[in-house]
PDB file of C-alpha atoms and ligand atoms in Angstrom:
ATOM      1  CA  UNK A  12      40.339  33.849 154.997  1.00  0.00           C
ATOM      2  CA  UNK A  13      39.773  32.251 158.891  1.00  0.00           C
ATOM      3  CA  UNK A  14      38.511  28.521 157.309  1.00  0.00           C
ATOM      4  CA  UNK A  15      41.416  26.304 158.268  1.00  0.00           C
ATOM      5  CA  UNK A  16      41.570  24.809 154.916  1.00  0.00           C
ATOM      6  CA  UNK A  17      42.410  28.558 153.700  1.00  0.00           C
ATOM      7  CA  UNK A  18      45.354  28.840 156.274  1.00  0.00           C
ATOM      8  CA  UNK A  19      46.480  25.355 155.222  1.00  0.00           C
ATOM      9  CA  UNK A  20      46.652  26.241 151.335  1.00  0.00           C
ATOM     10  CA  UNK A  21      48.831  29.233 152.193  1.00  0.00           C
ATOM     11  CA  UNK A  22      46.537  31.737 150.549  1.00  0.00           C
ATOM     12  CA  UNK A  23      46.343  35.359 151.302  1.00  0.00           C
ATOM     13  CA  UNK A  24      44.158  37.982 151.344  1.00  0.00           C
ATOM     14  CA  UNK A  25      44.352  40.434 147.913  1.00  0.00           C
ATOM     15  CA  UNK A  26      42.280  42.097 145.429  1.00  0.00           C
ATOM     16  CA  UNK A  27      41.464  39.608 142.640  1.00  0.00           C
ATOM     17  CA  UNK A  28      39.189  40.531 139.084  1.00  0.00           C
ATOM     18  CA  UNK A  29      35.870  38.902 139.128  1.00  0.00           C
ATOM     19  CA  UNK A  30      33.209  38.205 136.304  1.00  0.00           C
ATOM     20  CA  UNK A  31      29.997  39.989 136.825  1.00  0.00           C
ATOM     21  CA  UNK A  32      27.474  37.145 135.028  1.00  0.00           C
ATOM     22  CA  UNK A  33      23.682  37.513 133.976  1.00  0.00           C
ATOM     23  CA  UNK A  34      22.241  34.658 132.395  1.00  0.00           C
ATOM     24  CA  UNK A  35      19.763  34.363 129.752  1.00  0.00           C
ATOM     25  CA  UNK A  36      17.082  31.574 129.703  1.00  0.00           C
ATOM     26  CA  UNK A  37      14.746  30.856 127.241  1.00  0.00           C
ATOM     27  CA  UNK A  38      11.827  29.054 128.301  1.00  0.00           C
ATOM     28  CA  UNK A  39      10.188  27.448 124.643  1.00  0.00           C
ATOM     29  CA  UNK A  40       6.329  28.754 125.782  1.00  0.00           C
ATOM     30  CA  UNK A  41       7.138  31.365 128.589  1.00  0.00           C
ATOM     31  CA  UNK A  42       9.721  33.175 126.644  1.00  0.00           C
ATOM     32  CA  UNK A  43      12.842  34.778 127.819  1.00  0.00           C
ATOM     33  CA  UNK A  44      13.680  35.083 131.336  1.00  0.00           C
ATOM     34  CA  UNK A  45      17.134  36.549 133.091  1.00  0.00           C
ATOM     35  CA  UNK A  46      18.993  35.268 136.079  1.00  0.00           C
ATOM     36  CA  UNK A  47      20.840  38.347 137.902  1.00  0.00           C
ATOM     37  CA  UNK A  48      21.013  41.549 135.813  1.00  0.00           C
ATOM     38  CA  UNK A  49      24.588  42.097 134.409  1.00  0.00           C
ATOM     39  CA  UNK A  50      25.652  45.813 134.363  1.00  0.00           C
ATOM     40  CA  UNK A  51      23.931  48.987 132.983  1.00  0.00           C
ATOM     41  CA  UNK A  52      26.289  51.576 131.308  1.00  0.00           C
ATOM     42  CA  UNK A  53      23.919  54.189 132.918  1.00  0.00           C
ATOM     43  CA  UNK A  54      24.405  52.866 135.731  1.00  0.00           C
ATOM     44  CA  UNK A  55      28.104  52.477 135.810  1.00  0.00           C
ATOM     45  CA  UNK A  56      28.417  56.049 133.954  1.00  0.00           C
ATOM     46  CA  UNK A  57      26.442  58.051 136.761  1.00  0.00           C
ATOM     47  CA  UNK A  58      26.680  55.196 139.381  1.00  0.00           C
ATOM     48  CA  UNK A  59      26.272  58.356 142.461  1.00  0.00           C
ATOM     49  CA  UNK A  60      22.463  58.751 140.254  1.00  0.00           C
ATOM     50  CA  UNK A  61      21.801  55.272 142.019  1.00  0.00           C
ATOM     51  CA  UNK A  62      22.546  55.551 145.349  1.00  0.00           C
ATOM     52  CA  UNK A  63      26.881  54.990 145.171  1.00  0.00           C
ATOM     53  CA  UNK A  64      28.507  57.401 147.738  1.00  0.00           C
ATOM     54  CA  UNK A  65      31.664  57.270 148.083  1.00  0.00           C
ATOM     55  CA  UNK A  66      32.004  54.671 151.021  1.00  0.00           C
ATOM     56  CA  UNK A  67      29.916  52.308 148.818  1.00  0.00           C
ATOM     57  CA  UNK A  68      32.817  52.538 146.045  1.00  0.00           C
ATOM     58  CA  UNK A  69      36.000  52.189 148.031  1.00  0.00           C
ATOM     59  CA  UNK A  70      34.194  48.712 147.879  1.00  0.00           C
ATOM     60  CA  UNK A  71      32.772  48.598 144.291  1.00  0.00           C
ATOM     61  CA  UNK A  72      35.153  50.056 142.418  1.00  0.00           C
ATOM     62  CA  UNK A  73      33.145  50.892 139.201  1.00  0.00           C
ATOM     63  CA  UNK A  74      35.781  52.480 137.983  1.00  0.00           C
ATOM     64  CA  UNK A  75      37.389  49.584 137.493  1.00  0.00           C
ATOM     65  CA  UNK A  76      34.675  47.239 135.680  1.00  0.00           C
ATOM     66  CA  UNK A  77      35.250  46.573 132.650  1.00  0.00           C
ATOM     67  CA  UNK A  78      32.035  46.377 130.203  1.00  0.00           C
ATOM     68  CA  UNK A  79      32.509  43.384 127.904  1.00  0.00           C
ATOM     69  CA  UNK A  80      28.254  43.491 127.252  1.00  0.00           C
ATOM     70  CA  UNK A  81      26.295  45.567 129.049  1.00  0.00           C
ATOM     71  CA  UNK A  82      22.545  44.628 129.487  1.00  0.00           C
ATOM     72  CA  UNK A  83      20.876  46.918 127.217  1.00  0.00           C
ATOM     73  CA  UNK A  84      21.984  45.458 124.322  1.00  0.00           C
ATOM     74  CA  UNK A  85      21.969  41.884 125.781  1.00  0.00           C
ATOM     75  CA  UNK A  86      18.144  42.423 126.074  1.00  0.00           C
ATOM     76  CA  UNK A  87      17.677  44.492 123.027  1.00  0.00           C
ATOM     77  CA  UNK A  88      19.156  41.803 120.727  1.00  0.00           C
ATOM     78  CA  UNK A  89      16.288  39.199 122.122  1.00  0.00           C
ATOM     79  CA  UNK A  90      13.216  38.628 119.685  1.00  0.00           C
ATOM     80  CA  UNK A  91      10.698  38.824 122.754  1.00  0.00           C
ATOM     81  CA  UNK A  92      11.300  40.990 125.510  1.00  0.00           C
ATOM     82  CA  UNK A  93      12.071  39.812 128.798  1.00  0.00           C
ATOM     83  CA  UNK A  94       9.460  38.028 130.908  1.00  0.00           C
ATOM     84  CA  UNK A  95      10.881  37.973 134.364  1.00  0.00           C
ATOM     85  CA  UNK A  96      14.273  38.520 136.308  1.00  0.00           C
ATOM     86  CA  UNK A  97      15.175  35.725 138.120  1.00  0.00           C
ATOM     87  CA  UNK A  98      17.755  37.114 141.471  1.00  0.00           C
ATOM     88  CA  UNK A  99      19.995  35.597 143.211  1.00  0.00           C
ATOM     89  CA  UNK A 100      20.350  38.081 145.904  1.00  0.00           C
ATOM     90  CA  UNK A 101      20.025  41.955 146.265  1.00  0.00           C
ATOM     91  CA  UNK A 102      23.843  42.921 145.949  1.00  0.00           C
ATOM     92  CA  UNK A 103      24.543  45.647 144.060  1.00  0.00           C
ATOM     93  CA  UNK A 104      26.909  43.563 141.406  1.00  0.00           C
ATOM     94  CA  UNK A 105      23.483  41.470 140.871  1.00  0.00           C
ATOM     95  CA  UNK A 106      21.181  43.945 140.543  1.00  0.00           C
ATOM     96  CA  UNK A 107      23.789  46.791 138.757  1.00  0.00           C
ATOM     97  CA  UNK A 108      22.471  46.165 135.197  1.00  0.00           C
ATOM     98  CA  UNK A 109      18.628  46.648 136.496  1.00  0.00           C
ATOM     99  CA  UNK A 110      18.486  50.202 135.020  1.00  0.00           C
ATOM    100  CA  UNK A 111      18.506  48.564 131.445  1.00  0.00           C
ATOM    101  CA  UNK A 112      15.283  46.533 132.370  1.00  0.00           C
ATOM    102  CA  UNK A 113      12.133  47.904 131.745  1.00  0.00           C
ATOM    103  CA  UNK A 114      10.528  48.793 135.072  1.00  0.00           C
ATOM    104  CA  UNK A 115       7.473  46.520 133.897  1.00  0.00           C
ATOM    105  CA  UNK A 116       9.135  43.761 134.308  1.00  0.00           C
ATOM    106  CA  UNK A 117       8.500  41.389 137.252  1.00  0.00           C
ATOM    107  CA  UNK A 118      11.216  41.019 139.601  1.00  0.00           C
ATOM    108  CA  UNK A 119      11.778  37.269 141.577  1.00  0.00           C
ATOM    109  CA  UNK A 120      13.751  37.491 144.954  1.00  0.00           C
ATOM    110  CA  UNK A 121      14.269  34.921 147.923  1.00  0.00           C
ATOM    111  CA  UNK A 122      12.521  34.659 150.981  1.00  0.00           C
ATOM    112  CA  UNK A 123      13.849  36.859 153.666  1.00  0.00           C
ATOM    113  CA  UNK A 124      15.505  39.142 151.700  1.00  0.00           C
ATOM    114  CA  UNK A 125      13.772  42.079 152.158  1.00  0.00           C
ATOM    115  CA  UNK A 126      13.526  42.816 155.832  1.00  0.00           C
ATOM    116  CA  UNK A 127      10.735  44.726 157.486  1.00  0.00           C
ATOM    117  CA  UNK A 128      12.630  48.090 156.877  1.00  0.00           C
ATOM    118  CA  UNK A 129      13.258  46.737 153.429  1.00  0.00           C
ATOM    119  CA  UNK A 130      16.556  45.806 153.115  1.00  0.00           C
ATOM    120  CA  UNK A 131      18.555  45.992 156.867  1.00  0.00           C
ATOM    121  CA  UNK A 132      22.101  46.417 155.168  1.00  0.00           C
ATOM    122  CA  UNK A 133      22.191  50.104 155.868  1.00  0.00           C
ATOM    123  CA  UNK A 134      25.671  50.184 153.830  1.00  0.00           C
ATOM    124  CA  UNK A 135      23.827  49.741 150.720  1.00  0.00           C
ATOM    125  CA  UNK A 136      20.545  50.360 151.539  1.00  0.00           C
ATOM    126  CA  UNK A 137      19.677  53.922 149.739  1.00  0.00           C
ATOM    127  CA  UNK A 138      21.420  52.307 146.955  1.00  0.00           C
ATOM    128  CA  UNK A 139      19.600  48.979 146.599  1.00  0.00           C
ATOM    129  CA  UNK A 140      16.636  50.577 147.114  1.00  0.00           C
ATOM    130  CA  UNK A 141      17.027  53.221 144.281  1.00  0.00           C
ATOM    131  CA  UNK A 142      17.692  50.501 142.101  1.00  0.00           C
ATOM    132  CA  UNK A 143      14.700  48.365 143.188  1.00  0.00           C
ATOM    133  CA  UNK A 144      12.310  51.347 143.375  1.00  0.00           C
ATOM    134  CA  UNK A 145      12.359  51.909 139.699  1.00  0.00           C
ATOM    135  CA  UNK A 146      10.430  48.574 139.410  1.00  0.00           C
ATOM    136  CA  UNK A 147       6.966  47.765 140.110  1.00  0.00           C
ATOM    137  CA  UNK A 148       6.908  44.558 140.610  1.00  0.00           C
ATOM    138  CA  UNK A 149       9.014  42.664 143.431  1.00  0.00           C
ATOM    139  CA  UNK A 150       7.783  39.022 144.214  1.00  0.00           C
ATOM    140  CA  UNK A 151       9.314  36.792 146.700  1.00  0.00           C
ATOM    141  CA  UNK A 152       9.445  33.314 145.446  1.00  0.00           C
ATOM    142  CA  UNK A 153       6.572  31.276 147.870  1.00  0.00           C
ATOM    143  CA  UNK A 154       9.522  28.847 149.597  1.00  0.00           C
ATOM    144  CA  UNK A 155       8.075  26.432 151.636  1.00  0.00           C
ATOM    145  CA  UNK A 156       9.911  26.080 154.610  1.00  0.00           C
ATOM    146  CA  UNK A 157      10.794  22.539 154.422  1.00  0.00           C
ATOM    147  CA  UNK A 158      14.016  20.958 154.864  1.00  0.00           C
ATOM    148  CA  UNK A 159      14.474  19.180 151.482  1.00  0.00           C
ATOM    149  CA  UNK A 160      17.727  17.696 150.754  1.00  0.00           C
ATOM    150  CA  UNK A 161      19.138  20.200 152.920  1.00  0.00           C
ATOM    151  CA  UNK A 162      17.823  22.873 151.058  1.00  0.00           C
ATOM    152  CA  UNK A 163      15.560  25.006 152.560  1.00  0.00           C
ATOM    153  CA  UNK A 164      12.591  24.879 150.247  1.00  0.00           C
ATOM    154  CA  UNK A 165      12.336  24.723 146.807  1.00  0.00           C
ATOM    155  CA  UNK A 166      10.622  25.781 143.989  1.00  0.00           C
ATOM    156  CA  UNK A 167       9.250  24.504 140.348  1.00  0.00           C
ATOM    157  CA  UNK A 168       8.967  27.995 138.722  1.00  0.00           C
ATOM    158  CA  UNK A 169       6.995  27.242 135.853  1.00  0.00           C
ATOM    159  CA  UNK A 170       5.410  23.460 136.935  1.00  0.00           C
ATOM    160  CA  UNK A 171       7.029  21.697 134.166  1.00  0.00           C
ATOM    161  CA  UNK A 172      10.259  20.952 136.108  1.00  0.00           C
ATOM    162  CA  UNK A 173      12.345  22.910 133.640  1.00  0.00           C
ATOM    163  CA  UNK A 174      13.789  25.799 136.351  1.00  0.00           C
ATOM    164  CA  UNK A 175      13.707  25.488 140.104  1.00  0.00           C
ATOM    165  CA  UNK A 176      14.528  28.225 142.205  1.00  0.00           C
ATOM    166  CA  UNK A 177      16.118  26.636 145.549  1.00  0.00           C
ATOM    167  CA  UNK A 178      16.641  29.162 148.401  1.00  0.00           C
ATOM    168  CA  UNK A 179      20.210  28.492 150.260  1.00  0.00           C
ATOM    169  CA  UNK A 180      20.891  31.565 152.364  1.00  0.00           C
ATOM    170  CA  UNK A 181      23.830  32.175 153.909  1.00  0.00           C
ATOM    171  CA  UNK A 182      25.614  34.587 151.946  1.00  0.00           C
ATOM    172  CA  UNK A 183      22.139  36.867 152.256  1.00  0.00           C
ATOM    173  CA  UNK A 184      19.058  35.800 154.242  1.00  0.00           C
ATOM    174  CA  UNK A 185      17.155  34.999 150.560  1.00  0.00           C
ATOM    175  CA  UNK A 186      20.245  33.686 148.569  1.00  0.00           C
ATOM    176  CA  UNK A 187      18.995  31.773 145.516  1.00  0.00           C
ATOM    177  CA  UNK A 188      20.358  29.057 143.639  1.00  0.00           C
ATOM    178  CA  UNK A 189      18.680  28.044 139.907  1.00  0.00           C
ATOM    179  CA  UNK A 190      18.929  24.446 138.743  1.00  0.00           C
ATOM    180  CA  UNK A 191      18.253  24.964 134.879  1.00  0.00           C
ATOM    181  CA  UNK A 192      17.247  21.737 132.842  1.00  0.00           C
ATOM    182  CA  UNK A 193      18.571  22.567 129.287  1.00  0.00           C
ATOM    183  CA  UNK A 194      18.439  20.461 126.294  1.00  0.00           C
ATOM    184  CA  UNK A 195      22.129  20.184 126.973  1.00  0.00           C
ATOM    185  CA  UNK A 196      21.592  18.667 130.481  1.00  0.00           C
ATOM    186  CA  UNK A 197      21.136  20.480 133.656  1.00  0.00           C
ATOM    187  CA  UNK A 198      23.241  23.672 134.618  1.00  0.00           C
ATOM    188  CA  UNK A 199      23.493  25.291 138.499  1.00  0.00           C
ATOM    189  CA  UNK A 200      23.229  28.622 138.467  1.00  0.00           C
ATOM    190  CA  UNK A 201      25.250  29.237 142.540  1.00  0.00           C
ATOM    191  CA  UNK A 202      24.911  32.724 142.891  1.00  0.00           C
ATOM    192  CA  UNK A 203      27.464  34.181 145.498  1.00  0.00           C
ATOM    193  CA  UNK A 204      26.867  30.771 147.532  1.00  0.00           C
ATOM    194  CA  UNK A 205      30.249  29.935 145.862  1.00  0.00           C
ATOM    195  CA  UNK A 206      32.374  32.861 144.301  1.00  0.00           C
ATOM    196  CA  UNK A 207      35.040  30.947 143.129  1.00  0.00           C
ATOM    197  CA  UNK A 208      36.218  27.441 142.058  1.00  0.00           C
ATOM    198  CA  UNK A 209      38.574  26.834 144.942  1.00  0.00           C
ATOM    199  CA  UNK A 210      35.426  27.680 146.956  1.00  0.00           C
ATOM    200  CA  UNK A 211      33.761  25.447 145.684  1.00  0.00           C
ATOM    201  CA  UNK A 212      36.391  22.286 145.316  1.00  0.00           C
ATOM    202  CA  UNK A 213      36.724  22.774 149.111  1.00  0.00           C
ATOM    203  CA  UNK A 214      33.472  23.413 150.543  1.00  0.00           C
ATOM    204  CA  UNK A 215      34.924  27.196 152.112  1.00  0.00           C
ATOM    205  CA  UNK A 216      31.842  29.697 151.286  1.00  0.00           C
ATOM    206  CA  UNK A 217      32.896  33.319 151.108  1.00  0.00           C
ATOM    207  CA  UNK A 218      34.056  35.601 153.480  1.00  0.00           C
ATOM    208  CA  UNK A 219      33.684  39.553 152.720  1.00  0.00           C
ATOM    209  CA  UNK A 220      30.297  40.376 152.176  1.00  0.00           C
ATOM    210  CA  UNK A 221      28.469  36.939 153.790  1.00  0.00           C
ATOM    211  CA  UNK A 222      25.900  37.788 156.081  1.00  0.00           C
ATOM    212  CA  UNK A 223      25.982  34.114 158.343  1.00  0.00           C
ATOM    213  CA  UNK A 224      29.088  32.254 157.056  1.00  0.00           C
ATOM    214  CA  UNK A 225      28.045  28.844 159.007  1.00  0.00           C
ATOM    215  CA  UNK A 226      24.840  28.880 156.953  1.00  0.00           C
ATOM    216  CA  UNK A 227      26.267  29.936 153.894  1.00  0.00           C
ATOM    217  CA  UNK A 228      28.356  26.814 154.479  1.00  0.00           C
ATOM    218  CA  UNK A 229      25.652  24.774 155.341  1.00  0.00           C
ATOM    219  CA  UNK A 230      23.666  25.784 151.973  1.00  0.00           C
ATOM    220  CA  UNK A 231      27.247  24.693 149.524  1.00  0.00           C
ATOM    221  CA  UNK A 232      27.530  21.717 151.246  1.00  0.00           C
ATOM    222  CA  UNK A 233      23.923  20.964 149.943  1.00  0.00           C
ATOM    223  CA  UNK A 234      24.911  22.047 146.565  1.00  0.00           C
ATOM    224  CA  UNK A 235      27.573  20.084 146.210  1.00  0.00           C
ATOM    225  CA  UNK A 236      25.591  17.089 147.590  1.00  0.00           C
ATOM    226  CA  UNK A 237      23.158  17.733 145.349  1.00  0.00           C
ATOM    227  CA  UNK A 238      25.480  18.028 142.451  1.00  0.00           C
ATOM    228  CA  UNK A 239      27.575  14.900 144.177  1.00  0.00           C
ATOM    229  CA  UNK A 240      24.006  12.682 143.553  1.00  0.00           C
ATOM    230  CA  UNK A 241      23.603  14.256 139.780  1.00  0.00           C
ATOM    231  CA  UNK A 242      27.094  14.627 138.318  1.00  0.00           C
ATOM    232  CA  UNK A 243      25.723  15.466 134.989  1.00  0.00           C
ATOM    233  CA  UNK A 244      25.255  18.853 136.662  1.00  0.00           C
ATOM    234  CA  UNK A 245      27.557  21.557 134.838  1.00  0.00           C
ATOM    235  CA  UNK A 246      28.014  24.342 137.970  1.00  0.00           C
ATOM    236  CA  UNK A 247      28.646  28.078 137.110  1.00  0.00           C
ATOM    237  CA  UNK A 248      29.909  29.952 140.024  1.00  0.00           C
ATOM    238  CA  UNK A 249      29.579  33.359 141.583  1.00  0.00           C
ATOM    239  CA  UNK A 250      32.397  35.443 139.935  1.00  0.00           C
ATOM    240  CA  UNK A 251      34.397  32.824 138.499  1.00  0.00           C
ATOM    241  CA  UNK A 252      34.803  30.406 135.283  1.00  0.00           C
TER     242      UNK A 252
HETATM  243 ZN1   ZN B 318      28.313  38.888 143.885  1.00  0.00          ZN
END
């Protein structure tokens, strides 16, 4: 709400609804593979089981979300069970549907992400942790640290230049975008880079909730040069159609 171009538009601060997304990818030999984790009803049923105090959901409100498809039966109605879940960063409406996921399955975060202590947001941290612990495997994706088209490394996830993972922190140290090369073109999966279209449209990243704003900045900018150079790119936001 401090970016210039905010003052400029006239827009104020209030609460607004937001989409919670997961994707679903299906690779044709790798199988099926999820970026972000929608919500679990356990989860939102029992939400203090996972680590929600009170303080934690003055911010969340869960009793306010509104379950349109909750992940269970998004991953029960798949003919092969899930292979992977791709993250874009370790905030609890990304990782709220984890619960549903069976704790076999591999887990892909960002570089810097997890801090020597784990996670160093100590607002969240029992939480986030309760929800990671339940799964064995965590792996951070291998990001060189290169400065390629003003990303700051990227990655081919499966070597056939279908997915790329491309790290753009900001918002958290690991953030991670997904570039997604579908038979109906490519798609750019933002993560909370962008929450919102007017975010977006402008170049403003967010404000509540972004651990280095400047960065976070930095990394949309390179999105949206990215998507300036491919504009066959279809872009799907944060939290917002
Ligand atoms: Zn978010």
């Amino acid at each position: 709400m401090k970016d210039p171009q905010v003052k400029a538009a006239g827009l104020h601060d209030c609460l607004e609804p937001i989409h919670i997304f997961m994707y679903v990818l299906h690779h044709p030999d790798r199988g099926y593979f999820l970026v972000d984790s929608g919500v679990s009803r356990a989860f939102l049923g029992h939400p203090q089981r996972y680590g929600v105090n009170a303080l934690v959901d003055m911010e969340l409100h869960t009793e306010r979300i509104q379950l349109r498809q909750d992940t269970a039966s998004i991953v029960r109605g798949l003919p092969t069970p899930v292979q992977g879940v791709f993250l874009t960063h370790l905030h609890v409406d990304h990782i709220s549907g984890l619960p549903d996921i069976p704790a076999n399955v591999p887990l892909y975060i960002g570089k810097n992400e997890i801090g020597p202590k784990r996670f160093l947001n100590l607002f969240t941290l029992n939480l986030i942790n309760t929800l990671l612990d339940q799964h064995a495997n965590l792996e951070t994706w291998p990001l060189p640290d290169d400065n390629n088209g003003g990303f700051h490394g990227i990655v081919d996830i499966f070597g056939d230049g279908s997915v790329w993972a491309i790290h753009v922190p900001g918002h958290t140290p690991g953030s991670t975008a997904y570039l997604v090369r579908t038979p109906n073109g490519p798609v750019l999966l933002t993560g909370d880079v962008s929450h919102t279209r007017w975010g977006w449209d402008h170049g403003v990243p967010p404000g509540a909730f972004t651990a280095n704003i400047d960065a976070n900045r930095e990394s949309l900018l390179a999105l949206k040069a990215l998507v300036n150079r491919h504009p066959e790119i279809k872009i799907r936001l944060g939290h917002q159609y």
